[in-house]
Short mmCIF file of C-alpha atoms and ligand atoms in Angstrom, two decimals:
data_model
loop_
_atom_site.label_atom_id
_atom_site.label_comp_id
_atom_site.label_asym_id
_atom_site.label_seq_id
_atom_site.Cartn_x
_atom_site.Cartn_y
_atom_site.Cartn_z
CA MET A 1 118.98 91.86 109.84
CA ALA A 2 119.35 91.72 106.14
CA GLY A 3 116.69 91.44 103.49
CA GLY A 4 117.11 91.51 99.75
CA GLY A 5 118.18 94.74 98.09
CA ILE A 6 115.25 96.78 96.95
CA ALA A 7 114.20 97.18 93.46
CA GLY A 8 113.89 100.63 91.98
CA ALA A 9 110.60 102.41 91.73
CA PRO A 10 108.61 101.11 88.69
CA GLY A 11 109.78 102.64 85.49
CA VAL A 12 110.90 106.08 86.53
CA GLY A 13 112.35 107.94 89.49
CA LYS A 14 115.03 107.25 92.00
CA ASN A 15 116.46 103.87 92.96
CA TYR A 16 117.96 104.32 96.40
CA PRO A 17 119.62 101.09 97.60
CA GLY A 18 118.56 99.83 101.03
CA LYS A 19 117.53 96.73 102.92
CA LEU A 20 114.82 96.05 105.46
CA THR A 21 117.11 96.28 108.48
CA ALA A 22 116.44 95.67 112.19
CA LYS A 23 116.39 99.46 112.77
CA VAL A 24 113.70 99.90 110.15
CA LEU A 25 111.67 97.08 111.65
CA THR A 26 111.83 98.79 115.01
CA THR A 27 110.19 101.81 113.38
CA CYS A 28 107.40 99.52 112.21
CA ILE A 29 106.78 98.50 115.77
CA VAL A 30 106.68 102.10 116.86
CA ALA A 31 104.27 102.84 114.07
CA ALA A 32 102.18 99.92 115.20
CA PHE A 33 101.97 101.24 118.72
CA GLY A 34 101.13 104.76 117.44
CA GLY A 35 98.23 103.27 115.50
CA LEU A 36 97.20 101.01 118.41
CA ILE A 37 96.86 103.99 120.76
CA PHE A 38 94.69 105.81 118.26
CA GLY A 39 92.56 102.78 117.53
CA TYR A 40 92.18 101.82 121.22
CA ASP A 41 90.76 105.28 121.91
CA LEU A 42 88.51 105.24 118.88
CA GLY A 43 87.05 101.86 119.97
CA ILE A 44 86.86 102.16 123.75
CA SER A 45 84.35 104.87 124.37
CA GLY A 46 81.40 103.26 122.55
CA GLY A 47 81.43 100.20 124.77
CA VAL A 48 82.05 102.21 127.95
CA THR A 49 79.16 104.62 127.27
CA SER A 50 76.86 101.67 126.90
CA MET A 51 77.83 100.21 130.33
CA ASP A 52 75.07 100.76 132.85
CA SER A 53 77.38 101.21 135.83
CA PHE A 54 79.30 103.92 133.94
CA LEU A 55 76.18 105.74 132.79
CA SER A 56 74.46 105.59 136.21
CA GLN A 57 77.54 107.08 137.92
CA PHE A 58 78.37 109.92 135.45
CA PHE A 59 75.35 110.43 133.30
CA PRO A 60 72.34 109.52 135.47
CA SER A 61 69.77 111.24 133.26
CA VAL A 62 70.90 109.26 130.21
CA TYR A 63 70.86 106.12 132.32
CA ALA A 64 67.30 106.80 133.47
CA LYS A 65 66.13 107.31 129.87
CA GLU A 66 68.06 104.32 128.53
CA SER A 67 66.89 101.89 131.13
CA SER A 68 63.23 102.78 130.94
CA VAL A 69 61.38 100.44 128.63
CA THR A 70 57.94 101.84 128.46
CA ALA A 71 56.19 101.41 125.13
CA SER A 72 56.00 105.12 124.40
CA ASP A 73 59.76 105.66 124.59
CA ASP A 74 61.41 106.94 121.54
CA GLN A 75 64.36 104.65 120.98
CA TYR A 76 66.04 107.08 118.62
CA CYS A 77 66.52 109.58 121.41
CA LYS A 78 67.45 107.61 124.47
CA PHE A 79 71.16 108.31 124.14
CA ASP A 80 70.74 111.91 123.09
CA SER A 81 72.94 113.79 125.52
CA GLU A 82 75.56 116.33 124.60
CA LYS A 83 77.42 115.70 127.81
CA LEU A 84 77.74 112.09 126.94
CA THR A 85 78.88 112.60 123.38
CA PHE A 86 81.36 115.21 124.58
CA PHE A 87 83.02 112.47 126.54
CA THR A 88 83.85 110.77 123.21
CA SER A 89 84.37 113.86 121.05
CA SER A 90 86.48 116.01 123.42
CA LEU A 91 89.46 113.80 122.59
CA TYR A 92 89.35 114.73 118.90
CA ILE A 93 89.07 118.46 119.43
CA ALA A 94 92.18 118.21 121.70
CA ALA A 95 93.92 116.12 119.06
CA LEU A 96 93.18 118.75 116.43
CA ALA A 97 94.67 121.50 118.57
CA SER A 98 97.79 119.54 119.55
CA SER A 99 98.50 118.26 115.98
CA ILE A 100 99.06 121.92 114.99
CA VAL A 101 101.40 122.57 117.92
CA ALA A 102 103.07 119.20 117.47
CA SER A 103 104.12 120.08 113.94
CA SER A 104 106.50 122.73 115.18
CA ILE A 105 107.83 120.56 118.04
CA THR A 106 108.45 117.86 115.40
CA ARG A 107 110.38 120.30 113.25
CA LYS A 108 112.34 122.07 116.00
CA MET A 109 112.97 119.38 118.55
CA GLY A 110 112.78 116.20 116.48
CA ARG A 111 110.27 113.43 115.92
CA ARG A 112 111.28 111.41 118.98
CA VAL A 113 110.63 114.21 121.47
CA THR A 114 107.14 114.62 120.07
CA MET A 115 106.52 110.88 120.39
CA MET A 116 107.72 110.82 123.98
CA LEU A 117 105.48 113.72 124.82
CA GLY A 118 102.59 111.93 123.15
CA GLY A 119 103.27 108.76 125.19
CA LEU A 120 103.51 110.74 128.43
CA LEU A 121 100.30 112.71 127.95
CA PHE A 122 98.56 109.50 126.94
CA PHE A 123 99.83 107.71 129.99
CA ILE A 124 98.61 110.43 132.44
CA GLY A 125 95.23 110.67 130.60
CA ALA A 126 94.65 106.91 130.92
CA ILE A 127 95.43 106.88 134.65
CA ILE A 128 93.12 109.91 135.33
CA ASN A 129 90.32 108.26 133.39
CA ALA A 130 90.69 104.99 135.22
CA ALA A 131 90.55 106.80 138.60
CA ALA A 132 87.66 109.17 137.64
CA ASN A 133 85.13 109.96 140.32
CA HIS A 134 83.74 113.09 138.71
CA VAL A 135 82.71 113.88 135.19
CA TRP A 136 85.40 116.54 134.90
CA MET A 137 88.03 113.85 135.50
CA LEU A 138 86.64 111.93 132.57
CA TYR A 139 86.77 115.00 130.26
CA PHE A 140 90.19 116.03 131.56
CA GLY A 141 91.56 112.49 130.97
CA ARG A 142 90.09 112.36 127.43
CA ILE A 143 91.56 115.76 126.61
CA LEU A 144 95.05 114.60 127.68
CA LEU A 145 94.60 111.45 125.64
CA GLY A 146 93.62 113.76 122.68
CA PHE A 147 96.81 115.84 123.08
CA GLY A 148 98.75 112.54 123.09
CA ILE A 149 97.03 111.39 119.87
CA GLY A 150 97.74 114.74 118.24
CA CYS A 151 101.46 114.33 119.05
CA ALA A 152 101.57 110.71 117.96
CA ASN A 153 99.61 111.10 114.73
CA GLN A 154 101.79 114.01 113.72
CA SER A 155 105.21 112.48 114.55
CA VAL A 156 104.85 108.74 114.01
CA PRO A 157 103.86 108.81 110.25
CA ILE A 158 106.67 111.31 109.56
CA TYR A 159 109.13 109.24 111.51
CA VAL A 160 108.16 106.05 109.63
CA SER A 161 108.34 107.58 106.15
CA GLU A 162 111.71 109.11 106.88
CA MET A 163 113.16 105.87 108.21
CA ALA A 164 111.53 103.48 105.70
CA PRO A 165 113.31 102.46 102.54
CA TYR A 166 111.48 103.90 99.53
CA LYS A 167 110.02 100.57 98.41
CA TYR A 168 108.34 99.75 101.74
CA ARG A 169 106.70 103.15 102.35
CA GLY A 170 103.29 102.24 101.06
CA ALA A 171 103.02 98.96 102.95
CA LEU A 172 104.16 100.64 106.15
CA ASN A 173 101.57 103.33 105.68
CA ILE A 174 98.73 100.76 105.55
CA MET A 175 100.31 99.00 108.58
CA PHE A 176 99.47 102.12 110.53
CA GLN A 177 95.76 101.73 109.56
CA MET A 178 96.01 98.01 110.24
CA SER A 179 97.08 98.74 113.83
CA ILE A 180 94.32 101.30 114.22
CA THR A 181 91.88 98.53 113.48
CA ILE A 182 93.68 96.12 115.86
CA GLY A 183 93.40 98.89 118.54
CA ILE A 184 89.67 99.22 117.86
CA LEU A 185 89.27 95.38 118.11
CA VAL A 186 91.27 95.06 121.30
CA ALA A 187 89.20 97.88 122.87
CA ASN A 188 85.94 96.12 121.92
CA LEU A 189 87.22 92.80 123.14
CA LEU A 190 88.19 94.29 126.55
CA ASN A 191 84.87 96.09 126.87
CA TYR A 192 83.10 92.82 126.15
CA PHE A 193 84.83 91.09 129.08
CA PHE A 194 85.21 93.99 131.45
CA ALA A 195 81.48 94.81 131.20
CA LYS A 196 80.83 91.47 132.86
CA ILE A 197 82.90 92.11 135.94
CA PRO A 198 80.65 91.99 138.96
CA GLY A 199 80.40 95.29 140.83
CA GLY A 200 80.28 97.33 137.60
CA TRP A 201 83.81 98.78 137.80
CA GLY A 202 84.94 97.17 134.58
CA TRP A 203 84.80 100.50 132.76
CA ARG A 204 87.82 101.54 134.91
CA LEU A 205 89.88 98.73 133.42
CA SER A 206 88.63 99.61 129.95
CA LEU A 207 89.68 103.24 130.20
CA GLY A 208 92.80 102.49 132.19
CA GLY A 209 93.93 99.76 129.76
CA ALA A 210 95.15 102.53 127.42
CA PHE A 211 98.16 102.96 129.74
CA VAL A 212 99.76 99.85 128.32
CA PRO A 213 100.35 100.98 124.73
CA ALA A 214 101.13 104.46 126.16
CA LEU A 215 103.87 103.05 128.37
CA ILE A 216 105.32 101.09 125.48
CA ILE A 217 105.52 104.13 123.21
CA LEU A 218 106.93 106.23 126.06
CA VAL A 219 109.64 103.72 126.93
CA GLY A 220 110.19 102.68 123.37
CA SER A 221 110.84 106.20 122.14
CA PHE A 222 113.77 106.56 124.61
CA PHE A 223 115.53 103.77 122.60
CA LEU A 224 114.74 105.14 119.14
CA SER A 225 117.20 107.14 117.14
CA GLU A 226 116.38 110.42 115.47
CA THR A 227 115.76 110.20 111.70
CA PRO A 228 118.51 111.15 109.23
CA ASN A 229 116.29 113.95 107.92
CA SER A 230 115.96 115.41 111.37
CA LEU A 231 119.73 115.23 111.91
CA ILE A 232 120.34 117.03 108.56
CA GLU A 233 117.76 119.62 109.44
CA ARG A 234 119.94 120.47 112.50
CA GLU A 235 123.10 120.35 110.39
CA LYS A 236 124.54 117.22 111.90
CA TYR A 237 125.62 115.91 108.46
CA ASP A 238 128.29 113.40 109.44
CA GLU A 239 126.09 111.75 111.99
CA ALA A 240 123.19 111.72 109.54
CA LYS A 241 125.26 109.96 106.81
CA GLU A 242 126.67 107.38 109.21
CA PHE A 243 123.21 106.61 110.51
CA LEU A 244 121.75 106.36 107.02
CA LEU A 245 124.40 103.83 106.11
CA LYS A 246 123.47 101.86 109.22
CA ILE A 247 119.72 101.80 108.63
CA ARG A 248 119.91 101.05 104.93
CA GLY A 249 122.45 98.20 105.51
CA VAL A 250 124.43 99.00 102.35
CA ASP A 251 127.90 100.55 101.54
CA ASN A 252 126.72 103.53 99.57
CA VAL A 253 123.87 105.88 100.35
CA ASP A 254 125.28 108.93 98.51
CA GLU A 255 122.36 109.48 96.22
CA GLU A 256 119.78 109.36 98.94
CA PHE A 257 121.90 111.42 101.29
CA ASN A 258 122.50 114.11 98.74
CA ASP A 259 118.78 114.24 97.96
CA LEU A 260 117.96 114.55 101.60
CA VAL A 261 120.37 117.48 101.94
CA ALA A 262 118.97 119.13 98.87
CA ALA A 263 115.36 118.62 100.08
CA SER A 264 116.21 120.05 103.47
CA GLU A 265 117.84 123.12 101.86
CA ALA A 266 114.88 123.63 99.60
CA SER A 267 112.39 123.34 102.45
CA ARG A 268 114.39 125.86 104.46
CA LYS A 269 114.00 128.35 101.62
CA VAL A 270 110.17 128.04 101.80
CA LYS A 271 109.45 130.70 104.37
CA HIS A 272 105.70 130.43 104.18
CA PRO A 273 104.51 126.86 103.45
CA TRP A 274 100.98 127.88 104.27
CA ALA A 275 100.97 130.60 101.66
CA ASN A 276 102.72 128.29 99.20
CA ILE A 277 99.98 125.70 99.34
CA THR A 278 97.38 128.25 98.18
CA LYS A 279 99.25 128.76 94.85
CA ARG A 280 97.37 127.71 91.78
CA GLN A 281 99.75 124.89 90.89
CA TYR A 282 98.96 123.17 94.20
CA ARG A 283 95.18 123.35 93.78
CA PRO A 284 94.78 119.57 93.26
CA GLN A 285 96.80 118.73 96.42
CA LEU A 286 94.99 121.36 98.50
CA THR A 287 91.65 120.01 97.27
CA MET A 288 92.65 116.45 98.22
CA ALA A 289 94.07 117.54 101.58
CA ILE A 290 90.71 118.96 102.51
CA PHE A 291 88.23 116.63 100.84
CA ILE A 292 89.78 113.22 101.38
CA PRO A 293 89.70 113.42 105.16
CA LEU A 294 86.37 115.25 105.07
CA PHE A 295 84.77 112.52 102.94
CA GLN A 296 86.47 109.80 104.96
CA GLN A 297 84.54 110.92 108.00
CA LEU A 298 81.28 111.56 106.04
CA THR A 299 81.12 107.92 105.09
CA GLY A 300 79.59 107.59 108.62
CA MET A 301 82.04 104.84 109.60
CA ASN A 302 82.71 106.39 113.00
CA VAL A 303 79.12 106.22 113.85
CA PHE A 304 79.73 102.48 114.07
CA VAL A 305 83.18 102.72 115.59
CA PHE A 306 82.08 105.00 118.40
CA TYR A 307 78.51 103.99 118.86
CA ALA A 308 78.03 100.45 117.53
CA PRO A 309 77.02 99.11 120.97
CA VAL A 310 74.80 102.18 121.54
CA LEU A 311 73.29 101.73 118.12
CA PHE A 312 72.62 98.09 118.66
CA LYS A 313 71.06 98.84 122.02
CA THR A 314 68.93 101.46 120.30
CA MET A 315 67.74 98.83 117.88
CA GLY A 316 66.61 96.68 120.73
CA PHE A 317 69.60 94.32 121.14
CA GLY A 318 70.41 93.27 124.69
CA ALA A 319 73.54 94.68 126.41
CA ASN A 320 75.50 91.58 125.80
CA ALA A 321 74.39 91.17 122.21
CA SER A 322 75.25 94.81 121.59
CA LEU A 323 78.84 94.41 122.76
CA MET A 324 79.14 91.11 120.90
CA SER A 325 77.91 92.69 117.67
CA ALA A 326 80.37 95.55 118.10
CA LEU A 327 83.07 92.94 118.48
CA ILE A 328 82.00 91.19 115.28
CA THR A 329 82.05 94.44 113.30
CA SER A 330 85.54 95.28 114.57
CA ILE A 331 86.86 91.86 113.53
CA VAL A 332 85.39 92.54 110.08
CA ASN A 333 87.09 95.93 110.00
CA MET A 334 90.51 94.43 110.75
CA VAL A 335 90.29 91.47 108.39
CA ALA A 336 89.03 93.63 105.53
CA THR A 337 92.02 95.99 105.94
CA LEU A 338 94.18 93.04 104.94
CA VAL A 339 92.40 92.96 101.58
CA SER A 340 93.52 96.52 101.09
CA ILE A 341 97.19 95.72 101.89
CA PHE A 342 97.26 92.99 99.33
CA SER A 343 95.29 94.71 96.56
CA VAL A 344 96.16 98.38 96.73
CA ASP A 345 99.28 98.09 94.60
CA LYS A 346 97.66 95.55 92.25
CA TYR A 347 94.25 96.96 91.45
CA GLY A 348 95.05 100.57 92.37
CA ARG A 349 93.51 103.24 94.63
CA ARG A 350 90.72 104.25 92.36
CA THR A 351 89.30 100.73 91.94
CA LEU A 352 89.18 100.33 95.70
CA PHE A 353 87.68 103.74 96.32
CA LEU A 354 84.96 103.22 93.64
CA GLU A 355 84.08 99.66 94.60
CA GLY A 356 84.08 100.53 98.37
CA GLY A 357 81.81 103.48 97.72
CA ILE A 358 79.21 101.46 95.83
CA GLN A 359 79.28 98.70 98.41
CA MET A 360 78.84 101.12 101.30
CA PHE A 361 75.99 102.86 99.51
CA ILE A 362 74.04 99.64 98.91
CA CYS A 363 74.47 98.56 102.58
CA GLN A 364 73.35 101.99 103.82
CA MET A 365 70.13 101.65 101.77
CA VAL A 366 69.47 98.20 103.23
CA MET A 367 70.05 99.48 106.78
CA THR A 368 67.80 102.54 106.16
CA VAL A 369 64.94 100.41 104.86
CA ALA A 370 65.32 97.84 107.65
CA ILE A 371 65.31 100.47 110.38
CA ALA A 372 62.58 102.58 108.74
CA VAL A 373 60.31 99.55 108.40
CA LYS A 374 60.76 98.48 112.00
CA PHE A 375 60.98 101.81 113.81
CA GLY A 376 59.17 104.22 111.51
CA THR A 377 59.38 107.78 112.82
CA THR A 378 58.06 107.03 116.25
CA GLY A 379 61.08 105.01 117.28
CA ASN A 380 59.02 102.29 118.80
CA PRO A 381 60.01 98.91 117.36
CA GLY A 382 57.90 96.41 119.30
CA VAL A 383 59.53 93.00 119.44
CA LEU A 384 62.49 92.45 117.12
CA PRO A 385 62.58 89.16 115.26
CA GLN A 386 65.82 87.19 114.82
CA TRP A 387 65.96 87.59 111.07
CA TYR A 388 65.82 91.35 111.48
CA ALA A 389 68.74 91.51 113.84
CA THR A 390 70.77 89.23 111.52
CA LEU A 391 69.94 91.39 108.44
CA VAL A 392 71.12 94.57 110.22
CA VAL A 393 74.34 93.03 111.45
CA VAL A 394 75.16 91.52 108.10
CA ALA A 395 74.50 94.75 106.25
CA MET A 396 76.63 96.61 108.73
CA CYS A 397 79.47 94.16 108.33
CA ILE A 398 79.49 94.45 104.53
CA TYR A 399 79.39 98.19 104.87
CA ILE A 400 82.36 98.19 107.25
CA ALA A 401 84.32 95.85 104.99
CA GLY A 402 83.75 98.34 102.14
CA PHE A 403 85.13 101.12 104.28
CA ALA A 404 88.03 99.01 105.54
CA TRP A 405 89.42 98.37 102.06
CA SER A 406 88.72 101.76 100.65
CA TRP A 407 88.31 105.00 102.52
CA GLY A 408 89.89 103.74 105.78
CA PRO A 409 93.49 103.08 104.64
CA LEU A 410 93.32 105.22 101.45
CA GLY A 411 92.16 108.20 103.46
CA TRP A 412 95.59 108.24 105.00
CA LEU A 413 97.70 106.69 102.20
CA VAL A 414 96.64 108.89 99.26
CA PRO A 415 97.26 112.25 100.95
CA SER A 416 100.59 111.00 102.18
CA GLU A 417 101.84 110.19 98.70
CA ILE A 418 100.61 113.20 96.67
CA PHE A 419 102.17 116.15 98.50
CA PRO A 420 105.44 117.47 97.04
CA LEU A 421 108.07 118.24 99.69
CA GLU A 422 107.76 122.03 99.55
CA ILE A 423 104.17 121.84 100.86
CA ARG A 424 104.30 118.46 102.66
CA SER A 425 104.21 119.71 106.24
CA ALA A 426 101.43 122.26 105.71
CA ALA A 427 99.34 119.87 103.59
CA GLN A 428 99.75 117.07 106.13
CA SER A 429 98.66 119.35 108.96
CA ILE A 430 95.57 120.31 106.94
CA ASN A 431 94.86 116.61 106.34
CA VAL A 432 95.20 115.58 110.02
CA SER A 433 93.27 118.64 111.29
CA VAL A 434 90.35 118.17 108.87
CA ASN A 435 90.19 114.53 109.84
CA MET A 436 90.17 115.29 113.55
CA LEU A 437 87.67 118.11 113.12
CA LEU A 438 85.23 115.93 111.26
CA THR A 439 85.80 113.02 113.68
CA PHE A 440 84.85 115.46 116.44
CA VAL A 441 81.75 116.66 114.65
CA VAL A 442 80.53 113.15 113.88
CA ALA A 443 81.17 112.01 117.46
CA GLN A 444 79.53 115.08 118.90
CA VAL A 445 76.34 115.35 116.89
CA PHE A 446 75.62 111.70 116.10
CA THR A 447 73.19 110.94 118.94
CA ALA A 448 71.32 114.25 118.36
CA MET A 449 71.22 113.49 114.60
CA LEU A 450 69.80 110.04 115.35
CA CYS A 451 67.23 111.53 117.64
CA HIS A 452 66.11 114.22 115.10
CA MET A 453 66.80 112.60 111.70
CA LYS A 454 65.82 109.12 112.82
CA PHE A 455 66.50 106.61 110.01
CA GLY A 456 67.15 109.56 107.73
CA LEU A 457 70.59 109.71 109.41
CA PHE A 458 71.70 106.79 107.21
CA ILE A 459 70.28 108.49 104.14
CA PHE A 460 72.35 111.58 105.07
CA PHE A 461 75.61 109.56 105.03
CA SER A 462 74.64 107.65 101.92
CA VAL A 463 74.19 110.94 99.98
CA TRP A 464 77.74 111.83 100.99
CA VAL A 465 78.89 108.46 99.82
CA VAL A 466 77.44 109.10 96.37
CA ILE A 467 79.08 112.53 96.24
CA MET A 468 82.49 111.24 97.26
CA THR A 469 82.38 108.39 94.80
CA ILE A 470 81.69 110.81 91.95
CA PHE A 471 84.45 113.06 93.32
CA ILE A 472 86.96 110.18 93.12
CA HIS A 473 85.70 109.11 89.70
CA LYS A 474 86.07 112.64 88.30
CA LEU A 475 88.99 114.13 90.18
CA LEU A 476 91.43 111.58 91.58
CA PRO A 477 93.98 110.25 89.15
CA GLU A 478 95.52 106.78 89.77
CA THR A 479 98.64 107.08 91.88
CA LYS A 480 99.52 103.39 92.07
CA GLY A 481 103.16 102.72 91.15
CA VAL A 482 104.01 106.37 90.73
CA PRO A 483 107.11 107.53 92.58
CA ILE A 484 106.41 110.56 94.80
CA GLU A 485 108.94 112.68 92.94
CA GLU A 486 107.06 111.99 89.65
CA MET A 487 103.56 112.63 91.00
CA ASN A 488 103.21 115.94 89.19
CA ILE A 489 102.89 114.04 85.94
CA VAL A 490 99.59 112.44 86.97
CA TRP A 491 98.04 115.83 87.47
CA GLN A 492 99.46 117.15 84.29
CA LYS A 493 97.76 114.33 82.36
CA HIS A 494 94.45 114.64 84.18
CA PRO A 495 91.61 116.08 82.10
CA PHE A 496 90.57 118.49 84.85
CA TRP A 497 93.74 119.25 86.81
CA ARG A 498 95.98 119.77 83.79
CA LYS A 499 94.93 123.43 83.59
CA TYR A 500 96.30 123.98 87.04
CA VAL A 501 99.47 121.90 87.04
CA LYS A 502 102.15 122.80 84.49
CA PRO A 503 105.56 121.27 83.93
CA ALA A 504 108.04 123.30 86.00
CA GLU A 505 109.38 125.14 82.93
CA ASP A 506 105.96 126.54 81.96
CA ARG A 507 105.05 127.59 85.48
CA ASP A 508 106.53 130.99 85.95
CA GLU A 509 105.21 132.26 82.70
CA CYS A 510 101.81 130.91 83.42
CA GLU A 511 101.67 132.36 86.92
CA MET A 512 102.97 135.76 85.83
CA GLY A 513 100.59 136.08 82.99
CA GLY A 514 97.63 134.70 84.97
CA LYS A 515 96.52 132.98 81.74
CA THR A 516 95.91 129.38 81.07
CA PRO A 517 98.33 128.17 78.34
CA SER A 518 97.19 125.48 76.00
CA VAL A 519 98.17 121.98 76.95
C1 BGC B 601 89.78 106.66 110.40
C2 BGC B 601 89.12 106.57 111.71
C3 BGC B 601 88.25 105.30 111.74
C4 BGC B 601 89.07 104.13 111.47
C5 BGC B 601 88.27 102.87 111.42
C6 BGC B 601 90.59 105.47 110.18
O1 BGC B 601 91.19 105.49 108.92
O2 BGC B 601 90.61 107.79 110.35
O3 BGC B 601 88.35 107.73 111.92
O4 BGC B 601 87.77 105.15 113.06
O5 BGC B 601 89.80 104.29 110.26
O6 BGC B 601 88.99 101.73 111.13
#
């Protein structure tokens, strides 16, 4: 399939020729399924843990607390159970562990093998969860799913960026986020319908449903080819060049091929990428690799992704209304991601980050006041009026839209475009690990925080939103339209980072002398 030849990067940098070929499109589909699997898992547990039949079978004490409606009950605490939250969070701790292991499988055995392994683990995990009769089966299944996610999240983005023509890399990256949001939506939709199945076994279908995207990625990866970069890494030069010609759909790929060979040689020379990243000149990238995923999770978004139905139930919504509201919020999440796709290269990353931050902060304030007024600190709301329910859902939707066009996609896009090759693998591992760690923490402690901090929980996240917005304002330069190879320039021009990042020719002297030369 032929598309138009691609234009060069704006202004400076390389201009590798290449078209959007069928092979490249296949990689988009793989990326989509990688994201779907992740999103499905993010979205499925909240609905399942609010289903009475599931709770009564596996977490009877939570069920007893949740179903009692006596006036003295503290609504804030009815879902407070570490065992219950571990069902959700165990997946992310497993994903954190496996993403570290997966990085060496990806390097030594190729991206495809890692993807297949991910699909397989995911498949087995889904089946075990669907068949669960004991709590340990639930945890075991979730842990296998987590291992699968770790493999997929490590290999799929690398696979896509290596296969994609230069020009389409950014759009493909946000496609990954787009399919995460579709996965969350599908999960909520299925929960909504499966919860109504008479006999209360619908949760088995919800959990087992994950086997469909797992099977697709497992079977699909058998038919995928290895990336040119991976072939070069294993010194299969002729095969790599032939393949590059095929996927780019042009007659001459010499410039790109030579650069890939040079990059592979250079990365072979870096014996200790982990030590390399701690060097002074990589301070901005290291800072971003840690703080961007950390802040992404401290927006509090996953409180809604994981626990929206639980949260709505806590606020006095009925079971059906809770699942329906969760469905509405996930539609908003998906649609708002489109806004990001269309505006990220026009208005830039900073504009979206800053606007999204302010929007999230205002909505968090509205939610805090609404919940505080109604629930106070006793957690006893009385009867909830319609206007109140509407206000909370609307504020939540505007908050989610703010996340979906800022920290959601940019939390993955920005780190992926700022790491120079010599530290890329290490920096990407830090990024994924911090993200998974914080996802785990938020999932694990949320219900306890709600119980102890009450409406203060929303104040907690809103303080973080203020901090991260100031962080972006002061420390993140605009990366829109800057080719990856030229990225150093943006740090060199930045009022704060310029003391750390020197042009290559100044570097040795600066590092040896340990002094800060004038800029
Ligand atoms: C985040 C997830 C989150 C999702 C929501 C992703 O970018 O990494 O933690 O659940 O966005 O859409």
